[in-house]
Short mmCIF file of C-alpha atoms in Angstrom, two decimals:
data_model
loop_
_atom_site.label_atom_id
_atom_site.label_comp_id
_atom_site.label_asym_id
_atom_site.label_seq_id
_atom_site.Cartn_x
_atom_site.Cartn_y
_atom_site.Cartn_z
CA UNK A 1 -40.12 -35.05 -4.21
CA UNK A 2 -40.24 -32.63 -1.06
CA UNK A 3 -38.65 -29.70 -1.14
CA UNK A 4 -38.36 -27.16 2.01
CA UNK A 5 -37.32 -23.90 0.80
CA UNK A 6 -35.35 -21.53 3.61
CA UNK A 7 -36.45 -18.44 4.09
CA UNK A 8 -39.24 -16.73 2.05
CA UNK A 9 -37.30 -13.79 0.74
CA UNK A 10 -36.27 -12.45 -2.69
CA UNK A 11 -34.72 -15.30 -3.87
CA UNK A 12 -36.27 -18.73 -2.10
CA UNK A 13 -39.17 -16.88 -1.70
CA UNK A 14 -39.31 -16.09 -6.10
CA UNK A 15 -38.11 -19.60 -6.94
CA UNK A 16 -40.04 -21.73 -4.49
CA UNK A 17 -43.65 -18.93 -5.32
CA UNK A 18 -43.03 -21.14 -8.90
CA UNK A 19 -42.52 -24.25 -7.77
CA UNK A 20 -45.46 -23.75 -5.68
CA UNK A 21 -48.20 -22.64 -8.51
CA UNK A 22 -46.45 -25.88 -10.64
CA UNK A 23 -48.44 -28.10 -7.85
CA UNK A 24 -44.06 -29.02 -6.89
CA UNK A 25 -44.07 -30.04 -3.06
CA UNK A 26 -42.94 -27.20 -1.32
CA UNK A 27 -42.79 -25.95 2.14
CA UNK A 28 -41.18 -22.68 3.80
CA UNK A 29 -39.24 -22.76 6.46
CA UNK A 30 -39.08 -19.52 7.69
CA UNK A 31 -39.32 -17.58 11.37
CA UNK A 32 -42.78 -16.80 13.45
CA UNK A 33 -42.71 -12.95 11.97
CA UNK A 34 -42.58 -13.83 7.97
CA UNK A 35 -45.03 -16.56 8.74
CA UNK A 36 -48.04 -14.74 10.25
CA UNK A 37 -47.61 -12.53 7.08
CA UNK A 38 -47.63 -15.23 4.66
CA UNK A 39 -50.94 -16.34 6.41
CA UNK A 40 -52.23 -12.97 6.55
CA UNK A 41 -51.37 -11.97 3.26
CA UNK A 42 -49.93 -14.86 1.05
CA UNK A 43 -46.93 -15.05 -0.47
CA UNK A 44 -46.95 -12.38 -2.67
CA UNK A 45 -45.27 -11.80 -6.22
CA UNK A 46 -44.95 -9.19 -8.37
CA UNK A 47 -43.51 -9.49 -11.70
CA UNK A 48 -43.37 -9.50 -15.64
CA UNK A 49 -44.46 -12.34 -15.96
CA UNK A 50 -47.50 -12.50 -14.42
CA UNK A 51 -48.62 -11.81 -10.29
CA UNK A 52 -48.86 -13.85 -7.68
CA UNK A 53 -50.47 -14.50 -3.86
CA UNK A 54 -49.68 -17.42 -3.20
CA UNK A 55 -51.37 -19.97 0.21
CA UNK A 56 -47.90 -21.97 0.97
CA UNK A 57 -46.90 -24.46 3.34
CA UNK A 58 -44.73 -23.14 5.82
CA UNK A 59 -42.99 -24.65 9.22
CA UNK A 60 -40.51 -22.81 12.61
CA UNK A 61 -37.79 -24.56 12.85
CA UNK A 62 -39.05 -26.10 16.03
CA UNK A 63 -41.64 -27.65 13.53
CA UNK A 64 -39.84 -29.91 11.27
CA UNK A 65 -40.14 -33.41 12.30
CA UNK A 66 -38.93 -35.84 9.43
CA UNK A 67 -36.13 -35.24 6.54
CA UNK A 68 -36.54 -33.60 3.00
CA UNK A 69 -35.54 -34.75 -0.22
CA UNK A 70 -34.17 -31.40 -1.29
CA UNK A 71 -33.33 -28.65 0.81
CA UNK A 72 -33.23 -24.94 -1.42
CA UNK A 73 -30.94 -22.94 0.41
CA UNK A 74 -30.91 -19.03 -1.23
CA UNK A 75 -30.28 -16.63 1.94
CA UNK A 76 -27.74 -13.94 2.37
CA UNK A 77 -25.15 -15.15 3.10
CA UNK A 78 -24.68 -13.42 6.59
CA UNK A 79 -27.89 -15.38 7.58
CA UNK A 80 -25.53 -18.97 6.55
CA UNK A 81 -25.12 -19.65 10.13
CA UNK A 82 -28.39 -19.36 11.71
CA UNK A 83 -30.23 -20.94 8.83
CA UNK A 84 -27.94 -24.37 8.81
CA UNK A 85 -28.73 -24.27 12.36
CA UNK A 86 -32.20 -23.82 11.35
CA UNK A 87 -32.99 -26.89 9.22
CA UNK A 88 -29.65 -28.96 10.14
CA UNK A 89 -32.79 -31.55 11.80
CA UNK A 90 -34.48 -31.55 8.20
CA UNK A 91 -31.84 -33.76 7.03
CA UNK A 92 -31.71 -37.25 6.50
CA UNK A 93 -28.78 -39.60 4.61
CA UNK A 94 -30.30 -38.57 1.30
CA UNK A 95 -31.55 -35.58 1.42
CA UNK A 96 -29.93 -32.82 -1.31
CA UNK A 97 -28.96 -29.27 -0.38
CA UNK A 98 -28.75 -26.26 -3.24
CA UNK A 99 -27.18 -23.52 -2.50
CA UNK A 100 -27.89 -20.76 -4.45
CA UNK A 101 -25.21 -18.04 -3.00
CA UNK A 102 -23.30 -15.52 -3.70
CA UNK A 103 -19.34 -16.21 -3.70
CA UNK A 104 -17.85 -19.53 -2.54
CA UNK A 105 -17.22 -19.35 1.35
CA UNK A 106 -20.94 -21.34 1.46
CA UNK A 107 -20.15 -24.16 0.12
CA UNK A 108 -16.77 -25.05 2.47
CA UNK A 109 -19.56 -24.47 5.22
CA UNK A 110 -22.29 -26.68 4.14
CA UNK A 111 -19.45 -29.16 3.13
CA UNK A 112 -17.64 -28.79 6.49
CA UNK A 113 -20.81 -29.38 8.91
CA UNK A 114 -23.37 -31.30 6.44
CA UNK A 115 -20.09 -33.70 4.44
CA UNK A 116 -20.00 -33.18 0.71
CA UNK A 117 -21.87 -35.31 -0.81
CA UNK A 118 -25.36 -34.22 0.56
CA UNK A 119 -24.07 -30.46 -0.82
CA UNK A 120 -25.21 -29.99 -5.12
CA UNK A 121 -23.30 -26.87 -6.62
CA UNK A 122 -25.72 -24.25 -7.76
CA UNK A 123 -26.66 -20.65 -9.76
CA UNK A 124 -29.56 -18.54 -9.35
CA UNK A 125 -30.13 -15.73 -12.76
CA UNK A 126 -32.45 -13.28 -11.38
CA UNK A 127 -33.00 -9.98 -9.90
CA UNK A 128 -35.92 -9.92 -7.20
CA UNK A 129 -36.13 -7.57 -3.93
CA UNK A 130 -38.58 -7.67 -1.48
CA UNK A 131 -41.19 -4.26 -0.87
CA UNK A 132 -42.01 -2.87 2.28
CA UNK A 133 -44.98 -4.67 2.27
CA UNK A 134 -43.19 -7.79 1.79
CA UNK A 135 -43.54 -8.62 -1.83
CA UNK A 136 -41.35 -9.82 -3.63
CA UNK A 137 -40.45 -8.28 -6.74
CA UNK A 138 -38.94 -9.05 -10.46
CA UNK A 139 -36.67 -6.31 -11.42
CA UNK A 140 -36.40 -7.83 -15.23
CA UNK A 141 -37.24 -11.10 -16.44
CA UNK A 142 -34.66 -13.24 -16.61
CA UNK A 143 -34.68 -16.37 -14.17
CA UNK A 144 -33.32 -19.13 -13.79
CA UNK A 145 -31.61 -22.52 -12.16
CA UNK A 146 -28.88 -24.42 -12.88
CA UNK A 147 -27.32 -27.28 -10.52
CA UNK A 148 -25.39 -30.32 -10.59
CA UNK A 149 -23.36 -32.48 -8.83
CA UNK A 150 -19.84 -31.14 -7.65
CA UNK A 151 -18.19 -33.26 -9.88
CA UNK A 152 -19.83 -32.78 -12.97
CA UNK A 153 -21.33 -36.21 -12.63
CA UNK A 154 -24.74 -37.40 -14.11
CA UNK A 155 -26.79 -39.06 -11.23
CA UNK A 156 -29.82 -39.98 -10.62
CA UNK A 157 -30.60 -38.52 -7.52
CA UNK A 158 -29.76 -35.11 -9.97
CA UNK A 159 -31.93 -36.37 -12.78
CA UNK A 160 -34.56 -37.08 -10.45
CA UNK A 161 -34.38 -33.33 -9.00
CA UNK A 162 -34.15 -31.63 -12.96
CA UNK A 163 -37.60 -33.20 -13.26
CA UNK A 164 -38.88 -31.54 -10.49
CA UNK A 165 -37.22 -28.31 -11.19
CA UNK A 166 -38.22 -28.70 -14.43
CA UNK A 167 -41.52 -27.47 -15.83
CA UNK A 168 -41.92 -24.92 -12.96
CA UNK A 169 -41.59 -21.49 -14.62
CA UNK A 170 -38.38 -21.22 -14.77
CA UNK A 171 -35.21 -22.33 -16.64
CA UNK A 172 -33.74 -25.08 -15.21
CA UNK A 173 -30.68 -26.66 -16.28
CA UNK A 174 -28.25 -29.13 -15.15
CA UNK A 175 -24.61 -28.20 -15.39
CA UNK A 176 -21.80 -30.65 -15.44
CA UNK A 177 -19.23 -27.71 -14.90
CA UNK A 178 -20.92 -26.42 -11.79
CA UNK A 179 -17.46 -25.43 -9.67
CA UNK A 180 -16.79 -23.07 -13.18
CA UNK A 181 -20.77 -21.49 -13.40
CA UNK A 182 -20.47 -20.70 -10.14
CA UNK A 183 -17.20 -18.97 -10.44
CA UNK A 184 -18.04 -16.76 -13.61
CA UNK A 185 -20.84 -15.91 -11.43
CA UNK A 186 -18.58 -14.15 -8.40
CA UNK A 187 -16.53 -13.12 -11.36
CA UNK A 188 -19.95 -10.89 -12.53
CA UNK A 189 -21.38 -9.88 -9.23
CA UNK A 190 -18.25 -9.31 -7.86
CA UNK A 191 -17.51 -6.60 -10.94
CA UNK A 192 -20.92 -5.50 -11.33
CA UNK A 193 -21.05 -4.96 -6.98
CA UNK A 194 -17.74 -3.34 -6.70
CA UNK A 195 -18.21 -1.35 -8.95
CA UNK A 196 -21.73 0.31 -8.87
CA UNK A 197 -21.18 0.43 -4.96
CA UNK A 198 -17.85 2.26 -5.04
CA UNK A 199 -18.97 4.73 -7.74
CA UNK A 200 -22.60 5.07 -6.48
CA UNK A 201 -24.60 4.89 -10.00
CA UNK A 202 -25.62 2.67 -12.20
CA UNK A 203 -23.49 1.46 -15.00
CA UNK A 204 -25.65 3.90 -17.52
CA UNK A 205 -24.24 6.37 -15.02
CA UNK A 206 -20.45 5.46 -14.94
CA UNK A 207 -20.21 4.78 -18.17
CA UNK A 208 -21.49 8.95 -19.36
CA UNK A 209 -18.36 9.59 -17.73
CA UNK A 210 -15.52 9.68 -19.28
CA UNK A 211 -13.41 7.31 -17.75
CA UNK A 212 -16.43 5.14 -16.33
CA UNK A 213 -16.64 2.34 -18.73
CA UNK A 214 -12.50 1.92 -18.43
CA UNK A 215 -12.35 1.63 -14.82
CA UNK A 216 -15.71 -0.68 -15.68
CA UNK A 217 -13.38 -3.11 -17.81
CA UNK A 218 -10.47 -2.54 -15.26
CA UNK A 219 -12.78 -4.19 -12.63
CA UNK A 220 -13.40 -7.10 -14.34
CA UNK A 221 -10.32 -7.93 -15.20
CA UNK A 222 -9.33 -7.86 -11.51
CA UNK A 223 -12.14 -10.33 -10.66
CA UNK A 224 -10.99 -12.13 -13.24
CA UNK A 225 -7.96 -12.04 -12.86
CA UNK A 226 -8.67 -14.16 -9.26
CA UNK A 227 -10.66 -16.74 -10.95
CA UNK A 228 -7.78 -17.62 -13.24
CA UNK A 229 -5.54 -17.16 -10.82
CA UNK A 230 -7.72 -19.91 -8.82
CA UNK A 231 -7.39 -22.34 -11.26
CA UNK A 232 -11.12 -20.78 -12.84
CA UNK A 233 -10.34 -19.02 -15.57
CA UNK A 234 -13.65 -17.77 -17.21
CA UNK A 235 -14.20 -18.33 -21.01
CA UNK A 236 -14.03 -15.84 -23.34
CA UNK A 237 -17.22 -15.61 -24.17
CA UNK A 238 -18.49 -14.93 -21.29
CA UNK A 239 -15.71 -11.80 -20.53
CA UNK A 240 -17.37 -10.23 -23.73
CA UNK A 241 -20.67 -10.34 -22.24
CA UNK A 242 -19.81 -9.21 -19.45
CA UNK A 243 -17.35 -6.66 -21.02
CA UNK A 244 -20.61 -4.99 -23.15
CA UNK A 245 -22.85 -5.55 -20.37
CA UNK A 246 -20.26 -3.30 -17.79
CA UNK A 247 -19.86 -0.77 -20.71
CA UNK A 248 -23.44 -0.42 -22.42
CA UNK A 249 -24.41 3.34 -22.80
CA UNK A 250 -27.61 3.59 -20.93
CA UNK A 251 -27.70 0.71 -19.10
CA UNK A 252 -29.49 0.46 -15.83
CA UNK A 253 -27.70 -2.26 -14.34
CA UNK A 254 -26.97 -2.83 -11.12
CA UNK A 255 -26.26 -5.54 -8.37
CA UNK A 256 -28.15 -6.94 -5.31
CA UNK A 257 -25.56 -5.30 -3.32
CA UNK A 258 -25.80 -1.88 -4.79
CA UNK A 259 -29.34 -1.95 -3.95
CA UNK A 260 -28.79 -2.94 -0.45
CA UNK A 261 -26.43 -0.13 -0.55
CA UNK A 262 -29.04 2.05 -1.34
CA UNK A 263 -31.46 1.24 1.11
CA UNK A 264 -29.38 1.20 4.04
CA UNK A 265 -29.65 -2.29 4.70
CA UNK A 266 -26.52 -4.80 4.86
CA UNK A 267 -24.97 -5.54 2.20
CA UNK A 268 -22.30 -8.96 1.38
CA UNK A 269 -19.13 -7.73 1.00
CA UNK A 270 -17.50 -10.50 2.56
CA UNK A 271 -18.52 -13.93 0.95
CA UNK A 272 -18.87 -11.31 -2.25
CA UNK A 273 -15.62 -8.88 -2.24
CA UNK A 274 -13.48 -10.18 1.04
CA UNK A 275 -13.08 -13.72 -0.27
CA UNK A 276 -12.49 -13.05 -3.44
CA UNK A 277 -9.55 -10.36 -1.95
CA UNK A 278 -8.90 -13.02 0.36
CA UNK A 279 -8.26 -15.49 -2.65
CA UNK A 280 -6.19 -13.38 -4.76
CA UNK A 281 -3.90 -12.11 -2.15
CA UNK A 282 -2.67 -15.64 -1.09
CA UNK A 283 -2.31 -16.38 -4.96
CA UNK A 284 0.41 -12.96 -5.52
CA UNK A 285 -2.46 -10.68 -7.18
CA UNK A 286 -3.05 -7.07 -6.21
CA UNK A 287 -6.34 -6.08 -7.50
CA UNK A 288 -6.72 -2.29 -6.39
CA UNK A 289 -10.59 -1.10 -7.82
CA UNK A 290 -11.80 -4.26 -5.48
CA UNK A 291 -10.30 -3.84 -2.56
CA UNK A 292 -11.03 -0.07 -2.84
CA UNK A 293 -14.71 -1.06 -3.03
CA UNK A 294 -14.38 -3.78 -0.08
CA UNK A 295 -12.77 -0.94 2.13
CA UNK A 296 -15.42 1.41 1.36
CA UNK A 297 -18.85 -0.63 2.00
CA UNK A 298 -16.71 -2.30 5.01
CA UNK A 299 -16.40 0.91 6.39
CA UNK A 300 -20.59 0.85 5.62
CA UNK A 301 -20.94 -1.92 6.97
CA UNK A 302 -19.17 -1.19 10.43
CA UNK A 303 -20.54 1.86 10.89
CA UNK A 304 -24.04 1.09 10.35
CA UNK A 305 -24.49 -2.08 12.07
CA UNK A 306 -22.41 -2.48 14.49
#
């Protein structure tokens, strides 16, 4: 399958790079500056699974000449609108868009523009960031892509995608309940993002303070209450696992939003927290910890980037 990876950032660059390493037919859609960087230095990945320097195919938006089979979309939420305009000409009648963004708002935007048939559900589990030299650093060993049809069906195109993604150096899994998986990921990133950003510390630092663990548990309850009221209740096993992670003594766990905050970069506050809060409000829920984190991060975002 011909795969177009949108951007060569922390997520798309990592999974796209692994696919290139596995000899899949991958092209990166990038802006001119990133294209020059990759041509000069290669696409560099620093990873516990082994470092890589790759020299993948790259194009810019004005160079797209024909449709691709798969569009792997892993941009930050604030870059989604521009990305959709950039890759629109790469869509054909059979093209699948596999988004792995945080939250759920992107699903409405993608379906609204390209139609429901074009869009799969997707979740990525990876901790990566771009350093000052443009290298992709994998911060922990886990690396997983989960994907599925929105209605949970098994389809020939999904099987073909699965065959393409499996065996490429990361865990690749079909899900028959991808929307629920996406909601659970949202609960997880909203909870750890809210508490680490609000309290300005990793989980180990938070739970070392009296009452810190209680605040972490309460944040998880708020997020899971919104998911449950929205018809996507997290499983008890998921909640037990998240509770353990959010209260682990000595844990270095943070979130991508916290790492962006500490680097003084833009944060995905509107899609990770704002959209979740809005859904909760419409359902009559009051979630004060999530609200405090949202206000805190919004003040930061508006002060620095507006």
